[in-house]
Amino acid sequence: MRKALLIAGLIMLASGTAEAAKCGNNAQGFPKWLAAFKREAVASGISSRTVEAALGNMTYNRKVIRLDRNQKSFKLSFEQFLARRAPPSTIAMGKRRMQQHARVLDRVERKYGVPKEVIVSIWGLESGFGGFMGNIPIFSSLSALAYDCRRSAFFTNELMSALRIADRGQMRIADMKGAWAGEIGQTQFLASSYERYAVDFDGDGRPNLIRSTPDVFASTANFLRQHGWSKGGDWSPGSRNYGVLRDWNRAEVYRKTIAHFATQLRR
């Protein structure tokens, strides 16, 4: 009996240790976690060559964790956020970009039912109309965030998605750079969204959300349509389409800014 209890206790202790090794809040356990994750990725069907190319010499990215802990912009009031992210100069730039890309935006709107004003407002807010997409290698960002205990499950899924994108040859690992949370391209798709909603609208054989504006516009519209966007519907706060914008960004101040920006573009 005593021996059985001892064995049971050791099993529970081992189980607890294994569970704790799944994530961590400092650099100490990162190498062990990474080795286990790489084995899991290969077991899921991703080639060992891709896994090693993406993660082979990876180290813990402390900067990414600091940025994750310090998202102050979403604590601003709507007026403060609007002044910072969508001032009159940015809205004027949006109107020029909308005219510049009018033909392809009209095609996208006809196919997906999402107004060009909404697409361009998201484009402007996410990357300054493609001007700054981020330059952090996303495998560095995503591995740090997947290891971090705060949102480990969420970012582990994103890391797996990013590896699958690379393994299929949809993007080169060297090109997979973005913002600190691993977002990719001109409207900052997370890897799982890239897998599900990215569209090859320019017909070159694969979606490219970094360099192809037709692909960027169509993929953004496809995301919103797949999340329930109602063609011809309003996007003001309280509307059904405003609710769909929550699937784009859960921060109320961000959704309200998208809606305001799009309304200004329509005037």
Short mmCIF file of C-alpha atoms in Angstrom, two decimals:
data_model
loop_
_atom_site.label_atom_id
_atom_site.label_comp_id
_atom_site.label_asym_id
_atom_site.label_seq_id
_atom_site.Cartn_x
_atom_site.Cartn_y
_atom_site.Cartn_z
CA MET A 1 0.00 0.00 0.00
CA ARG A 2 2.79 2.36 1.01
CA LYS A 3 4.64 1.52 -2.20
CA ALA A 4 1.53 2.16 -4.30
CA LEU A 5 1.02 5.55 -2.67
CA LEU A 6 4.68 6.42 -3.26
CA ILE A 7 4.43 5.48 -6.94
CA ALA A 8 1.21 7.47 -7.32
CA GLY A 9 2.88 10.47 -5.70
CA LEU A 10 5.87 10.22 -8.02
CA ILE A 11 3.57 10.03 -11.06
CA MET A 12 1.70 13.13 -9.92
CA LEU A 13 4.99 14.96 -9.34
CA ALA A 14 6.29 13.97 -12.77
CA SER A 15 3.01 15.04 -14.37
CA GLY A 16 3.20 18.39 -12.63
CA THR A 17 6.80 18.88 -13.77
CA ALA A 18 5.88 18.06 -17.36
CA GLU A 19 2.96 20.48 -17.21
CA ALA A 20 5.19 23.25 -15.83
CA ALA A 21 7.72 22.66 -18.62
CA LYS A 22 5.10 23.59 -21.22
CA CYS A 23 5.55 27.29 -20.61
CA GLY A 24 7.70 29.72 -18.65
CA ASN A 25 8.04 33.34 -17.65
CA ASN A 26 11.80 33.76 -18.14
CA ALA A 27 14.56 32.54 -20.41
CA GLN A 28 15.64 29.64 -18.21
CA GLY A 29 13.28 26.97 -19.51
CA PHE A 30 13.13 28.15 -23.13
CA PRO A 31 15.68 25.71 -24.65
CA LYS A 32 13.94 22.69 -23.12
CA TRP A 33 10.53 23.95 -24.21
CA LEU A 34 11.80 24.65 -27.73
CA ALA A 35 13.27 21.17 -28.13
CA ALA A 36 9.94 19.64 -27.10
CA PHE A 37 7.99 21.93 -29.40
CA LYS A 38 10.19 21.08 -32.39
CA ARG A 39 9.53 17.37 -31.82
CA GLU A 40 5.81 18.08 -31.61
CA ALA A 41 5.89 20.11 -34.85
CA VAL A 42 7.63 17.30 -36.75
CA ALA A 43 5.19 14.77 -35.30
CA SER A 44 2.31 16.91 -36.60
CA GLY A 45 3.60 16.52 -40.16
CA ILE A 46 5.82 19.56 -40.66
CA SER A 47 9.16 18.63 -42.22
CA SER A 48 12.18 18.59 -39.93
CA ARG A 49 13.98 20.70 -42.53
CA THR A 50 11.42 23.51 -42.19
CA VAL A 51 11.39 23.26 -38.40
CA GLU A 52 15.17 23.53 -38.19
CA ALA A 53 15.33 26.35 -40.75
CA ALA A 54 12.78 28.35 -38.78
CA LEU A 55 13.70 27.45 -35.20
CA GLY A 56 17.13 25.81 -35.28
CA ASN A 57 19.15 28.60 -33.64
CA MET A 58 16.30 30.33 -31.85
CA THR A 59 16.86 32.20 -28.58
CA TYR A 60 14.39 33.72 -26.13
CA ASN A 61 13.23 37.16 -27.30
CA ARG A 62 12.89 39.31 -24.18
CA LYS A 63 11.92 42.40 -26.17
CA VAL A 64 8.80 40.72 -27.53
CA ILE A 65 7.68 39.74 -24.03
CA ARG A 66 8.21 43.33 -22.81
CA LEU A 67 6.10 44.63 -25.69
CA ASP A 68 3.37 42.13 -24.93
CA ARG A 69 3.25 43.36 -21.34
CA ASN A 70 3.17 47.04 -22.33
CA GLN A 71 0.28 47.61 -24.77
CA LYS A 72 -0.51 51.13 -23.64
CA SER A 73 -2.15 52.41 -26.82
CA PHE A 74 -5.34 50.41 -26.23
CA LYS A 75 -5.75 52.16 -22.87
CA LEU A 76 -6.11 55.55 -24.57
CA SER A 77 -9.48 57.24 -24.94
CA PHE A 78 -11.08 57.15 -28.38
CA GLU A 79 -10.16 60.80 -28.97
CA GLN A 80 -6.52 60.17 -27.99
CA PHE A 81 -6.30 57.00 -30.10
CA LEU A 82 -7.91 58.73 -33.08
CA ALA A 83 -5.53 61.69 -32.87
CA ARG A 84 -2.57 59.32 -32.79
CA ARG A 85 -3.62 56.73 -35.38
CA ALA A 86 -6.09 58.43 -37.74
CA PRO A 87 -5.56 62.21 -37.78
CA PRO A 88 -6.85 64.28 -40.73
CA SER A 89 -3.54 63.81 -42.59
CA THR A 90 -3.92 60.02 -42.47
CA ILE A 91 -7.54 60.21 -43.62
CA ALA A 92 -6.47 62.45 -46.52
CA MET A 93 -3.81 59.91 -47.43
CA GLY A 94 -6.46 57.19 -47.31
CA LYS A 95 -8.60 59.06 -49.80
CA ARG A 96 -5.66 59.32 -52.18
CA ARG A 97 -4.85 55.64 -51.82
CA MET A 98 -8.49 54.74 -52.40
CA GLN A 99 -8.45 56.67 -55.69
CA GLN A 100 -5.09 55.18 -56.67
CA HIS A 101 -6.37 51.61 -56.22
CA ALA A 102 -9.99 52.28 -57.21
CA ARG A 103 -10.19 49.61 -59.91
CA VAL A 104 -9.02 46.67 -57.82
CA LEU A 105 -10.91 47.88 -54.73
CA ASP A 106 -14.13 47.99 -56.78
CA ARG A 107 -13.50 44.42 -57.96
CA VAL A 108 -12.89 43.26 -54.39
CA GLU A 109 -16.01 45.01 -53.14
CA ARG A 110 -18.16 43.41 -55.85
CA LYS A 111 -16.85 39.93 -55.03
CA TYR A 112 -16.82 40.04 -51.23
CA GLY A 113 -19.39 42.70 -50.39
CA VAL A 114 -17.05 44.63 -48.09
CA PRO A 115 -16.86 48.38 -48.80
CA LYS A 116 -13.57 49.77 -50.03
CA GLU A 117 -13.68 52.41 -47.30
CA VAL A 118 -13.53 49.73 -44.61
CA ILE A 119 -10.70 47.90 -46.35
CA VAL A 120 -8.64 51.08 -46.77
CA SER A 121 -9.25 52.22 -43.20
CA ILE A 122 -7.95 48.86 -41.90
CA TRP A 123 -5.00 49.09 -44.31
CA GLY A 124 -4.14 52.55 -43.01
CA LEU A 125 -4.45 51.66 -39.35
CA GLU A 126 -2.56 48.39 -39.56
CA SER A 127 0.50 49.44 -41.53
CA GLY A 128 0.17 53.03 -42.73
CA PHE A 129 -1.00 51.75 -46.15
CA GLY A 130 1.85 49.26 -46.33
CA GLY A 131 4.49 51.68 -45.10
CA PHE A 132 5.51 49.84 -41.94
CA MET A 133 4.74 46.16 -41.53
CA GLY A 134 7.35 45.37 -38.86
CA ASN A 135 10.77 43.80 -39.21
CA ILE A 136 10.89 41.24 -36.40
CA PRO A 137 11.28 37.64 -37.66
CA ILE A 138 7.93 36.12 -36.78
CA PHE A 139 9.42 32.81 -35.63
CA SER A 140 11.35 34.73 -33.00
CA SER A 141 8.20 36.52 -31.87
CA LEU A 142 5.91 33.52 -31.95
CA SER A 143 8.30 31.13 -30.22
CA ALA A 144 8.76 33.57 -27.32
CA LEU A 145 5.02 34.14 -27.01
CA ALA A 146 4.19 30.43 -27.36
CA TYR A 147 6.62 29.63 -24.54
CA ASP A 148 5.33 32.49 -22.36
CA CYS A 149 2.63 31.33 -19.94
CA ARG A 150 0.31 34.32 -20.44
CA ARG A 151 -1.16 33.13 -23.78
CA SER A 152 0.79 29.99 -24.50
CA ALA A 153 -1.99 27.95 -26.15
CA PHE A 154 -3.00 30.81 -28.47
CA PHE A 155 0.51 31.51 -29.71
CA THR A 156 1.48 27.84 -29.92
CA ASN A 157 -1.32 27.52 -32.47
CA GLU A 158 0.01 30.60 -34.34
CA LEU A 159 3.53 29.18 -34.36
CA MET A 160 2.28 25.91 -35.84
CA SER A 161 0.36 27.84 -38.49
CA ALA A 162 3.45 29.86 -39.42
CA LEU A 163 5.48 26.66 -39.80
CA ARG A 164 2.83 25.15 -42.06
CA ILE A 165 2.84 28.27 -44.26
CA ALA A 166 6.60 27.97 -44.65
CA ASP A 167 6.47 24.20 -45.15
CA ARG A 168 3.96 24.53 -47.99
CA GLY A 169 6.15 27.09 -49.72
CA GLN A 170 3.55 29.85 -49.44
CA MET A 171 6.17 32.18 -47.95
CA ARG A 172 9.92 32.07 -47.58
CA ILE A 173 11.11 32.00 -43.99
CA ALA A 174 13.41 34.94 -44.69
CA ASP A 175 10.37 37.01 -45.75
CA MET A 176 8.31 36.16 -42.69
CA LYS A 177 8.87 39.32 -40.71
CA GLY A 178 6.29 41.47 -39.02
CA ALA A 179 5.12 43.14 -35.85
CA TRP A 180 6.05 41.96 -32.36
CA ALA A 181 3.08 39.59 -32.08
CA GLY A 182 3.89 37.80 -35.33
CA GLU A 183 1.46 39.61 -37.62
CA ILE A 184 2.24 39.36 -41.32
CA GLY A 185 1.74 41.79 -44.18
CA GLN A 186 0.05 45.06 -44.98
CA THR A 187 -3.07 44.36 -42.92
CA GLN A 188 -1.21 42.36 -40.27
CA PHE A 189 -2.69 38.87 -40.47
CA LEU A 190 -1.84 36.42 -37.75
CA ALA A 191 -0.54 33.16 -39.22
CA SER A 192 -3.75 31.23 -38.53
CA SER A 193 -5.75 33.89 -40.36
CA TYR A 194 -3.25 33.80 -43.22
CA GLU A 195 -3.88 30.07 -43.52
CA ARG A 196 -7.67 30.43 -43.51
CA TYR A 197 -8.40 33.67 -45.32
CA ALA A 198 -5.45 34.75 -47.49
CA VAL A 199 -6.50 35.05 -51.15
CA ASP A 200 -4.52 34.98 -54.39
CA PHE A 201 -6.40 37.82 -56.09
CA ASP A 202 -3.69 38.85 -58.55
CA GLY A 203 -3.56 35.33 -60.04
CA ASP A 204 0.15 34.62 -59.60
CA GLY A 205 -0.45 31.29 -57.88
CA ARG A 206 -0.17 32.16 -54.19
CA PRO A 207 -1.36 34.85 -51.79
CA ASN A 208 1.20 37.52 -50.95
CA LEU A 209 0.11 39.88 -48.20
CA ILE A 210 3.44 41.68 -48.13
CA ARG A 211 3.87 42.82 -51.73
CA SER A 212 0.55 42.37 -53.56
CA THR A 213 -2.09 45.01 -52.82
CA PRO A 214 -4.80 43.02 -54.69
CA ASP A 215 -4.08 40.05 -52.42
CA VAL A 216 -4.05 42.33 -49.37
CA PHE A 217 -7.42 43.90 -50.19
CA ALA A 218 -9.13 40.64 -51.13
CA SER A 219 -7.77 38.76 -48.11
CA THR A 220 -8.93 41.49 -45.74
CA ALA A 221 -12.39 41.48 -47.33
CA ASN A 222 -12.52 37.67 -47.26
CA PHE A 223 -11.72 37.67 -43.54
CA LEU A 224 -14.59 40.03 -42.82
CA ARG A 225 -17.04 38.21 -45.10
CA GLN A 226 -16.20 34.85 -43.54
CA HIS A 227 -16.87 36.37 -40.12
CA GLY A 228 -20.36 37.47 -41.11
CA TRP A 229 -20.05 40.86 -42.83
CA SER A 230 -23.44 41.91 -44.19
CA LYS A 231 -23.23 43.34 -47.72
CA GLY A 232 -24.72 46.81 -47.93
CA GLY A 233 -25.00 47.07 -44.16
CA ASP A 234 -23.94 49.89 -41.88
CA TRP A 235 -20.69 49.71 -39.91
CA SER A 236 -21.44 52.26 -37.21
CA PRO A 237 -21.27 51.26 -33.52
CA GLY A 238 -24.17 49.00 -32.61
CA SER A 239 -24.62 47.62 -36.12
CA ARG A 240 -24.12 43.98 -37.11
CA ASN A 241 -21.04 44.84 -39.16
CA TYR A 242 -19.54 46.75 -36.26
CA GLY A 243 -19.87 43.51 -34.31
CA VAL A 244 -17.96 41.71 -37.07
CA LEU A 245 -15.09 44.18 -36.62
CA ARG A 246 -14.61 42.70 -33.15
CA ASP A 247 -13.25 39.59 -34.85
CA TRP A 248 -10.66 41.82 -36.50
CA ASN A 249 -9.64 43.53 -33.27
CA ARG A 250 -11.25 43.09 -29.88
CA ALA A 251 -10.23 46.53 -28.58
CA GLU A 252 -13.27 48.81 -28.62
CA VAL A 253 -11.15 51.88 -29.29
CA TYR A 254 -9.66 50.21 -32.37
CA ARG A 255 -13.02 49.13 -33.81
CA LYS A 256 -14.47 52.57 -33.22
CA THR A 257 -11.51 54.10 -35.05
CA ILE A 258 -11.97 51.76 -38.04
CA ALA A 259 -15.63 52.79 -38.24
CA HIS A 260 -14.83 56.50 -37.97
CA PHE A 261 -12.01 56.28 -40.51
CA ALA A 262 -14.21 54.44 -43.03
CA THR A 263 -17.02 56.97 -42.60
CA GLN A 264 -14.60 59.84 -43.25
CA LEU A 265 -13.34 58.12 -46.40
CA ARG A 266 -16.89 57.89 -47.75
CA ARG A 267 -17.47 61.65 -47.44
#
